[in-house]
CSV table of C-alpha atoms in Angstrom, one decimal:
chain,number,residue,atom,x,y,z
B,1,UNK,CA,-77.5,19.8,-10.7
B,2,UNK,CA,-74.4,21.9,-12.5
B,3,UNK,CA,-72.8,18.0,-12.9
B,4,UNK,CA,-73.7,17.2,-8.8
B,5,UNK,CA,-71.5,20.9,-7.8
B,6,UNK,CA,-74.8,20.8,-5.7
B,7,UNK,CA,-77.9,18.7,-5.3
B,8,UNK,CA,-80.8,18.8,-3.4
B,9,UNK,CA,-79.5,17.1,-0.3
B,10,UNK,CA,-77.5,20.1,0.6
B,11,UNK,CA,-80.5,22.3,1.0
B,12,UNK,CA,-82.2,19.4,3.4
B,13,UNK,CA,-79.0,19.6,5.4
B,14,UNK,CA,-78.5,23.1,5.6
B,15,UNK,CA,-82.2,23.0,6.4
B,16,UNK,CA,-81.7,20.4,9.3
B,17,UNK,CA,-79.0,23.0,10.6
B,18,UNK,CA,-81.2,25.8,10.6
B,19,UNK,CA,-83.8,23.9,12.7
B,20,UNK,CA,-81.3,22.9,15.3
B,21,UNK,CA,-79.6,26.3,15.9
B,22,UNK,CA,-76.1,25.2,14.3
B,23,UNK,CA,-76.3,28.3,11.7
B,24,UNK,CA,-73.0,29.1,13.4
B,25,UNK,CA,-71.2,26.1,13.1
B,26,UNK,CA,-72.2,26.3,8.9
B,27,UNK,CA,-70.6,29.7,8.6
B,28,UNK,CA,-67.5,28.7,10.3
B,29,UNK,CA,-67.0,25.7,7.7
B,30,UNK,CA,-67.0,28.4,5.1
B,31,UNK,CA,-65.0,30.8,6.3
B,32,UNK,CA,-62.1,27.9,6.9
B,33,UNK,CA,-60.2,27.2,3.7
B,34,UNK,CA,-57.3,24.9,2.6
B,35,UNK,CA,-55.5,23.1,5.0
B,36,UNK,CA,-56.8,24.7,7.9
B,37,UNK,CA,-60.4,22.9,7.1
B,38,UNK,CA,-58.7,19.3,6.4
B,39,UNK,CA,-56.7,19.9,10.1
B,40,UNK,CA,-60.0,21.1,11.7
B,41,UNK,CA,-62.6,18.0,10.3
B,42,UNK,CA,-59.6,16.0,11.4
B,43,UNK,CA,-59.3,17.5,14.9
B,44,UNK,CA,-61.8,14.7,16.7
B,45,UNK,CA,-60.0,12.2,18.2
B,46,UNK,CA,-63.3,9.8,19.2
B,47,UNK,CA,-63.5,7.0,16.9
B,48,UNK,CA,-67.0,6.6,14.9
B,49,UNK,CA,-69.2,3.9,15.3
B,50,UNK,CA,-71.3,4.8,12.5
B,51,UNK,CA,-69.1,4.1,9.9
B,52,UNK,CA,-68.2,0.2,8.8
B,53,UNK,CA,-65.1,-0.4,10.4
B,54,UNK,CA,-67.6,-0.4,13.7
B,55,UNK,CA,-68.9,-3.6,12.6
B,56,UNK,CA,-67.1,-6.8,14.0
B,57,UNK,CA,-68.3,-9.2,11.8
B,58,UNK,CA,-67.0,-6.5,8.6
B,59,UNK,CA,-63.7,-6.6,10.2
B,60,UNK,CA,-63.1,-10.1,10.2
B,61,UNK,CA,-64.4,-10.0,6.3
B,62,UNK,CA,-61.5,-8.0,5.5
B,63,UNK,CA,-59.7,-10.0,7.4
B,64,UNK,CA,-60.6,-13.2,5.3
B,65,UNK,CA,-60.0,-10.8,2.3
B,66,UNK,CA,-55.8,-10.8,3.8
B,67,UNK,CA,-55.0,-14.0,5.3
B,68,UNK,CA,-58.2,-16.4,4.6
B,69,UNK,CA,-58.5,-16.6,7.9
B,70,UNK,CA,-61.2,-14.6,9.1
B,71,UNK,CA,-59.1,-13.9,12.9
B,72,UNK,CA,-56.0,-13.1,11.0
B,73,UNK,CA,-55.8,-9.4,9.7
B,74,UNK,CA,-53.2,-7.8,7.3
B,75,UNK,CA,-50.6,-6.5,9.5
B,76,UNK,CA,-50.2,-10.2,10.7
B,77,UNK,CA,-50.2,-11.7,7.4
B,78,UNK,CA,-48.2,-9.0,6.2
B,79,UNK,CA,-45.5,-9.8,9.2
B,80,UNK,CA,-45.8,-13.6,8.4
B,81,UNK,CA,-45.4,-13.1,4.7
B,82,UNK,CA,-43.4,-10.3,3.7
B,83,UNK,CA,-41.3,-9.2,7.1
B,84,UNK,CA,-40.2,-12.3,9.0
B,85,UNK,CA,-36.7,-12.6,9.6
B,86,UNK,CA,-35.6,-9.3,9.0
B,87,UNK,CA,-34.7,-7.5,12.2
B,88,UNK,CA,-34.4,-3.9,13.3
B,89,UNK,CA,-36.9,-2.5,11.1
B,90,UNK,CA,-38.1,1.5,10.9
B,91,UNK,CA,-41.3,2.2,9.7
B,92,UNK,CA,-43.2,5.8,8.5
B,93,UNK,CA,-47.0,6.1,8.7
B,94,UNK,CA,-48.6,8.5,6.7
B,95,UNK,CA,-51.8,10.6,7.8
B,96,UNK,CA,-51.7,8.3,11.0
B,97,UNK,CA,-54.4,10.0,12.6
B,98,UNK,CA,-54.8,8.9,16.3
B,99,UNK,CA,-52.8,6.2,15.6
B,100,UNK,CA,-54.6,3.3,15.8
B,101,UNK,CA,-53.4,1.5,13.1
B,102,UNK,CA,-50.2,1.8,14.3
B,103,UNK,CA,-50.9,0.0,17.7
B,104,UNK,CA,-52.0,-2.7,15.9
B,105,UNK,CA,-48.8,-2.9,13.6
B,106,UNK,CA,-46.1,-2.1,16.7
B,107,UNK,CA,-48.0,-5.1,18.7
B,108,UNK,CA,-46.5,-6.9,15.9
B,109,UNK,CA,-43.0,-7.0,17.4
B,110,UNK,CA,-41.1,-7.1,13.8
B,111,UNK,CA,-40.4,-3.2,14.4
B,112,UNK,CA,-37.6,-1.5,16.0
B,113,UNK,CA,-39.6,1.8,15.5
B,114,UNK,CA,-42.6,3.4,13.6
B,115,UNK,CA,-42.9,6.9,13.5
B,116,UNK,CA,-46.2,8.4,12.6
B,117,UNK,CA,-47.0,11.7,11.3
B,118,UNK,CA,-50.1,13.6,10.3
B,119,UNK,CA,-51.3,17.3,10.4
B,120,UNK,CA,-53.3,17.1,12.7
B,121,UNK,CA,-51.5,18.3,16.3
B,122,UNK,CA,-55.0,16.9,18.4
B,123,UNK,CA,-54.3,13.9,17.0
B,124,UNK,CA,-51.0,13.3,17.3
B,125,UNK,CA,-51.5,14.4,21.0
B,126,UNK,CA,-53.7,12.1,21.3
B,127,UNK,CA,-51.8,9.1,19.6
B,128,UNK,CA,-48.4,10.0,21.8
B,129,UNK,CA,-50.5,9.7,25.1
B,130,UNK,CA,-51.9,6.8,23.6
B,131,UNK,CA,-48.9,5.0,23.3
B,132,UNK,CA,-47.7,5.8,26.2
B,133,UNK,CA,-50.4,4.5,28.1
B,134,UNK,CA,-50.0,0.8,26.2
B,135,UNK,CA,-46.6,1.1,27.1
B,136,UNK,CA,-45.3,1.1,23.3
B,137,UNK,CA,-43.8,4.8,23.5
B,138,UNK,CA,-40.4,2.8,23.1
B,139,UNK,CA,-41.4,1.1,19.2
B,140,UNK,CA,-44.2,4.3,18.8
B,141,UNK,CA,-43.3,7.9,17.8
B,142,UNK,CA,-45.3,10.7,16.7
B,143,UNK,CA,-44.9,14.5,15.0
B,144,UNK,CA,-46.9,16.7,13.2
B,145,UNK,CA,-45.0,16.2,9.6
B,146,UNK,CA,-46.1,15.9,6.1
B,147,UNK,CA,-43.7,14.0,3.6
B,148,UNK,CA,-42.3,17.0,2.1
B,149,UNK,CA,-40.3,17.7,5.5
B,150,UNK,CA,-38.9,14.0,5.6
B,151,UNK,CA,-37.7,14.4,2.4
B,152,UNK,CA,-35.7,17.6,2.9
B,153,UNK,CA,-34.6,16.1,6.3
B,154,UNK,CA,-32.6,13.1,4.2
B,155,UNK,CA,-35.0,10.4,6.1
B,156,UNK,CA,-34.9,7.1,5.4
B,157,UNK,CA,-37.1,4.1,6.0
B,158,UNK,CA,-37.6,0.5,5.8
B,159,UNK,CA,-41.5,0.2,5.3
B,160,UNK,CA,-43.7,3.2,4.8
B,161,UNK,CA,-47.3,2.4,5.7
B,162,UNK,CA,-49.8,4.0,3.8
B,163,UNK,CA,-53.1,2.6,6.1
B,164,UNK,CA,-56.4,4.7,4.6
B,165,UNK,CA,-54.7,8.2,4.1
B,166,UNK,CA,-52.8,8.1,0.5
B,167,UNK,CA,-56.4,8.3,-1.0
B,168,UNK,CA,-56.3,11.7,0.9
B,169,UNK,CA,-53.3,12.6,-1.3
B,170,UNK,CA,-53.1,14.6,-4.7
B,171,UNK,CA,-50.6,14.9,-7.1
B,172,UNK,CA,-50.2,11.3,-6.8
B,173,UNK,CA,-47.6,10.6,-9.1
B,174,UNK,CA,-45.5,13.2,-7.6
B,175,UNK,CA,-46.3,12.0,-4.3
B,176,UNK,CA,-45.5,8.1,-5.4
B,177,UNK,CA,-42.3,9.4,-6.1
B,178,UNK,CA,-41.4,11.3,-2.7
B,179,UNK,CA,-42.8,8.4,-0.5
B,180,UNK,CA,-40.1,5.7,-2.7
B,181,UNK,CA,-37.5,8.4,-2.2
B,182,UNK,CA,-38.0,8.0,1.9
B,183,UNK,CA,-37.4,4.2,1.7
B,184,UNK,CA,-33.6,2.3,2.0
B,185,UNK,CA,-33.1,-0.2,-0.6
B,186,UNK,CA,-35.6,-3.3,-0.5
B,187,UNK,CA,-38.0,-0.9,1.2
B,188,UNK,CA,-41.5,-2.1,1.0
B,189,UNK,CA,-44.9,0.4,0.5
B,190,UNK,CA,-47.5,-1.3,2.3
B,191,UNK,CA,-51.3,-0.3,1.5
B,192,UNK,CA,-54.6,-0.7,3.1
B,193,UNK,CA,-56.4,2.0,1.3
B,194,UNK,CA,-60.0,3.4,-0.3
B,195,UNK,CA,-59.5,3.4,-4.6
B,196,UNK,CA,-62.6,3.7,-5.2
B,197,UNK,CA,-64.4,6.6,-7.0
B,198,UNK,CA,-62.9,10.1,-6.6
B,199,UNK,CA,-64.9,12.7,-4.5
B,200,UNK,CA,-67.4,9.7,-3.0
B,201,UNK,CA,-69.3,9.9,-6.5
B,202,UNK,CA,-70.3,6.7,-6.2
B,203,UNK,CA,-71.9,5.0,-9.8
B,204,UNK,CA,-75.3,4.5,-10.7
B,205,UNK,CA,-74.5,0.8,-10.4
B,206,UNK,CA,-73.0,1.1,-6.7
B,207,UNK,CA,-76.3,3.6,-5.9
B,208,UNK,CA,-78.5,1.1,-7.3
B,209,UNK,CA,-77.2,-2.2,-5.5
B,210,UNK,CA,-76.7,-0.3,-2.3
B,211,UNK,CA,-80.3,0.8,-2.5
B,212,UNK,CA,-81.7,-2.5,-2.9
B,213,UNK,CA,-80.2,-3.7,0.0
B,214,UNK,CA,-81.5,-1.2,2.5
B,215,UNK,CA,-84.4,-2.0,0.8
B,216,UNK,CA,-84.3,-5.6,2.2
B,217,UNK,CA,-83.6,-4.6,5.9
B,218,UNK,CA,-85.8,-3.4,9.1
B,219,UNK,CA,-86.4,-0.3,9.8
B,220,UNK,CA,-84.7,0.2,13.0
B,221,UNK,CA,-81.2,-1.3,11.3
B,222,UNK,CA,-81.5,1.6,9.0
B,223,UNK,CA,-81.5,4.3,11.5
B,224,UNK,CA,-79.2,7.4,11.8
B,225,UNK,CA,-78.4,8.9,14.5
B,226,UNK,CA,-80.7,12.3,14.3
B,227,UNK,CA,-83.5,9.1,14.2
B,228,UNK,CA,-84.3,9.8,10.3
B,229,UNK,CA,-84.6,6.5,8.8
B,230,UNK,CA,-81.8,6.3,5.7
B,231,UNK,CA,-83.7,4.7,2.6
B,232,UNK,CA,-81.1,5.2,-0.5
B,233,UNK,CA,-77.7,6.2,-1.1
B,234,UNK,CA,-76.7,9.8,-1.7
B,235,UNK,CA,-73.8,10.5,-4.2
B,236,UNK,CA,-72.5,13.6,-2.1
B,237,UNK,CA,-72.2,16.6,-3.9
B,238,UNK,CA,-68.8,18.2,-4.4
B,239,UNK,CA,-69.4,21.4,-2.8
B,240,UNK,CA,-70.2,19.3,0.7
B,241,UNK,CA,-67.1,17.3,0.1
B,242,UNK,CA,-65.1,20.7,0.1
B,243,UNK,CA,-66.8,22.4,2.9
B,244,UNK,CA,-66.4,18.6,5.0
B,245,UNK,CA,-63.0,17.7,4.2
B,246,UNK,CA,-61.5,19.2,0.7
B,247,UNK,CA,-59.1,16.0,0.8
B,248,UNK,CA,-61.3,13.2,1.3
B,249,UNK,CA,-60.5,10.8,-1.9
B,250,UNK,CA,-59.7,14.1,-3.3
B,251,UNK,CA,-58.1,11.9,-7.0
B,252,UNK,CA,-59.1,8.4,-5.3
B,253,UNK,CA,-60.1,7.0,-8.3
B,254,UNK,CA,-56.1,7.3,-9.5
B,255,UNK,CA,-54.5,6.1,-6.6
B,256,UNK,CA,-54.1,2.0,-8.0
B,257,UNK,CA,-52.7,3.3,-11.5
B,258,UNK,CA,-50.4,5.9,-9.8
B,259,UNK,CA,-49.0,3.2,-7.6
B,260,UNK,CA,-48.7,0.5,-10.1
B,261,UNK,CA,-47.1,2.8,-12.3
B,262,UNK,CA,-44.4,3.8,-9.7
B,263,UNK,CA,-44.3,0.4,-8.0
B,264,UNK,CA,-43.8,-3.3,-8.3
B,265,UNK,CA,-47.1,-5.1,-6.8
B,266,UNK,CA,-45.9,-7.7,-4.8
B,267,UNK,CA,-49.2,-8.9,-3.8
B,268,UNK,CA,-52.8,-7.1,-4.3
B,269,UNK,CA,-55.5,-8.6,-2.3
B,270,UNK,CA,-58.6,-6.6,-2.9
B,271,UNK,CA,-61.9,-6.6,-0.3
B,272,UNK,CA,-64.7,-5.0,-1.3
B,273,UNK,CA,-66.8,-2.0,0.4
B,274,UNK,CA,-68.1,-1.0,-2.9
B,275,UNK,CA,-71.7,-1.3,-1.5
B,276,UNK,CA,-71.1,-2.0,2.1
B,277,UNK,CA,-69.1,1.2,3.0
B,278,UNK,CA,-72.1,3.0,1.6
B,279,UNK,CA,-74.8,1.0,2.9
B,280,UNK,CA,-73.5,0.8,6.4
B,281,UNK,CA,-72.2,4.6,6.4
B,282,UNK,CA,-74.6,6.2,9.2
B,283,UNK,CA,-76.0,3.3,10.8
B,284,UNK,CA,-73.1,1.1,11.7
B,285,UNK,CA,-74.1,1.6,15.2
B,286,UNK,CA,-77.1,-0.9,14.4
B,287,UNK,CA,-74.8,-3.9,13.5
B,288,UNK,CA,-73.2,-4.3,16.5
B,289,UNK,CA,-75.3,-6.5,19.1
B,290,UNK,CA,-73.7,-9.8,18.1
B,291,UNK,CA,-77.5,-11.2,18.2
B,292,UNK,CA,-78.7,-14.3,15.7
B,293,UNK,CA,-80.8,-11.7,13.7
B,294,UNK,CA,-78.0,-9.5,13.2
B,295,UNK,CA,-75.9,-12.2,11.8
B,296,UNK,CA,-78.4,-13.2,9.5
B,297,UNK,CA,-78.5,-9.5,7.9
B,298,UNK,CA,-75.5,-9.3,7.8
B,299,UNK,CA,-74.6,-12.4,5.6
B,300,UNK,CA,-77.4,-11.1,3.9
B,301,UNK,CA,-75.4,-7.8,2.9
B,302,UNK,CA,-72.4,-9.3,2.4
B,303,UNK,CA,-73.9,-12.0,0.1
B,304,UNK,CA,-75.4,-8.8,-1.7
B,305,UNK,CA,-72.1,-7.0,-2.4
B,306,UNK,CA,-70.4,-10.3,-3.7
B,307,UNK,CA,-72.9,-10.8,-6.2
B,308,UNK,CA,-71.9,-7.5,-7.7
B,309,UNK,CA,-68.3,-7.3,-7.0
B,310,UNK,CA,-67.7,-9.0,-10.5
B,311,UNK,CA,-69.4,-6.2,-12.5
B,312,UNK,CA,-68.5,-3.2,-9.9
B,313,UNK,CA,-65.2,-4.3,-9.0
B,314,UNK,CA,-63.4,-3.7,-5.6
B,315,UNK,CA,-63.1,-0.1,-3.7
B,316,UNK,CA,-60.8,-1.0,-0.9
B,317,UNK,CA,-57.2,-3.3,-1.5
B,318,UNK,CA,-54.4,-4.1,0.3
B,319,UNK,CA,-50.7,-4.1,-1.3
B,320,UNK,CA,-47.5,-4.7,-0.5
B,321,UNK,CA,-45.3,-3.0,-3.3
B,322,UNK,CA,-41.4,-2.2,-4.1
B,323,UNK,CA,-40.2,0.5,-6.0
B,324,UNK,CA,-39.6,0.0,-9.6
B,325,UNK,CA,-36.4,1.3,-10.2
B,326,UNK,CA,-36.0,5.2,-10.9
């Protein structure tokens, strides 16, 4: 409907709000605009277990995606690979949200620092404390920035990590260009990031393969949360993207050619989601007993999105790029 500015599955939702008394919580997505909505959808700080990233078994198939070794993830490949022997290393995240990521990568022990940023103030609250509670507050730093400050502030950096947020960029060539100005000569950009289609409008070929494996699963493994059972993909439609988050994938489907035009690829290892990251979105939660059945699924649904990874091609990639010179 008006080329998916609406569909029908906004009326069922605003319908499901209606029924539960959360009229008020509707009207206050509306009257929030710009910035201010992308800080307040970004204000929880409790991680989701509804989404894929929940899923053990999905985390050690990215994993295999970045090492081939299913218990070795990117940040530890990366640090084998790309960072050993060089010492005293500064690091920017961008859009580091609660800063989990960033744990993970200051565990590493390669950095003298990484500072994190986002525009989210909860967050970042919540990522200092965090730190400071693991006892990293001495590698771990975080501020409510965005890159426009660093810039004007002369910063400089040795890495800048760009782990699921630069899909949450526009502008991207502009932006390419302002995140190679913050980095020291033989800086590296390092990427784990969503490229995939822009605005979540997923194709007719992603719809239909997602679809056909829900089809081939129980019941109770396809169960949301509100205890609705979810039967078929839904290509969201852009006004609920704008009322959610206006800067989710907001130009995602540009983000590889705006960083391979700015950047050298140093390595590209791409690892999937094209129909898992839809399939599993809203009933994550389901895959996460460790049980013999569950396995079997979910060999199943991977075994289901590599069949079609050759004709669909690859949502999610990690990089590690240099700057080509200016």
């Amino acid at each position: 409907m008006f080329n998916n500015l609406v569909n029908r599955h906004d009326v069922y939702r605003v319908g499901r709000k209606l029924r539960r008394g959360q009229l008020d919580r509707l009207v206050s997505k509306v009257r929030i605009r710009g910035t201010e909505r992308v800080v307040a959808h970004w204000s929880a700080v409790d991680p989701s277990l509804q989404e894929w990233w929940a899923i053990p078994a999905v985390v050690r198939r990215w994993n295999t995606f970045a090492s081939g070794d299913p218990e070795i993830g990117f940040p530890e490949y990366v640090a084998d690979r790309w960072l050993a022997g060089r010492s005293g290393l500064r690091a920017l995240s961008l859009g580091c949200g609660t800063g989990g990521n960033e744990v993970i990568w200051a565990r590493l022990g390669v950095f003298e620092h990484i500072t994190g940023i986002d525009i989210s103030p909860d967050r970042i609250a919540y990522a200092t404390g965090r730190a400071k509670e693991l006892g990293l507050d001495d590698v771990l730093g975080f501020r409510t920035a965005d890159v426009r400050e660093l810039l004007q502030a002369g910063e400089k950096y040795d890495i800048v990590l760009g782990l699921q947020s630069l899909h949450h960029f526009d502008r991207l060539d502009r932006t390419m260009d302002r995140i190679a100005g913050l980095l020291n000569p033989g800086g590296l950009l390092i990427v784990d990031e969503f490229v995939g289609p822009t605005k979540f409008q997923w194709t007719s070929g992603q719809l239909r393969a997602v679809d056909r494996l829900l089809a081939g699963l129980p019941p109770e493994r396809r169960r949301l949360a509100d205890g609705r059972i979810k039967r078929r993909a839904v290509r969201p439609s852009l006004l609920s993207m704008r009322l959610d988050d206006p800067s989710e994938a907001v130009d995602a489907a540009r983000l590889l050619p705006a960083i391979r035009n700015r950047y050298r690829v140093l390595e590209e290892r791409p690892y999937g989601g094209t129909v898992l990251h839809v399939a599993f979105s809203g009933i994550a939660q389901n895959f996460r007993d460790g049980g013999e059945e569950e396995a079997r699924l979910i060999e199943r649904c991977f075994a289901a999105e590599d069949a079609v990874l050759p004709s669909l091609g690859h949502d999610f990639v990690f990089m590690v790029c240099e700057p080509k010179p200016a």
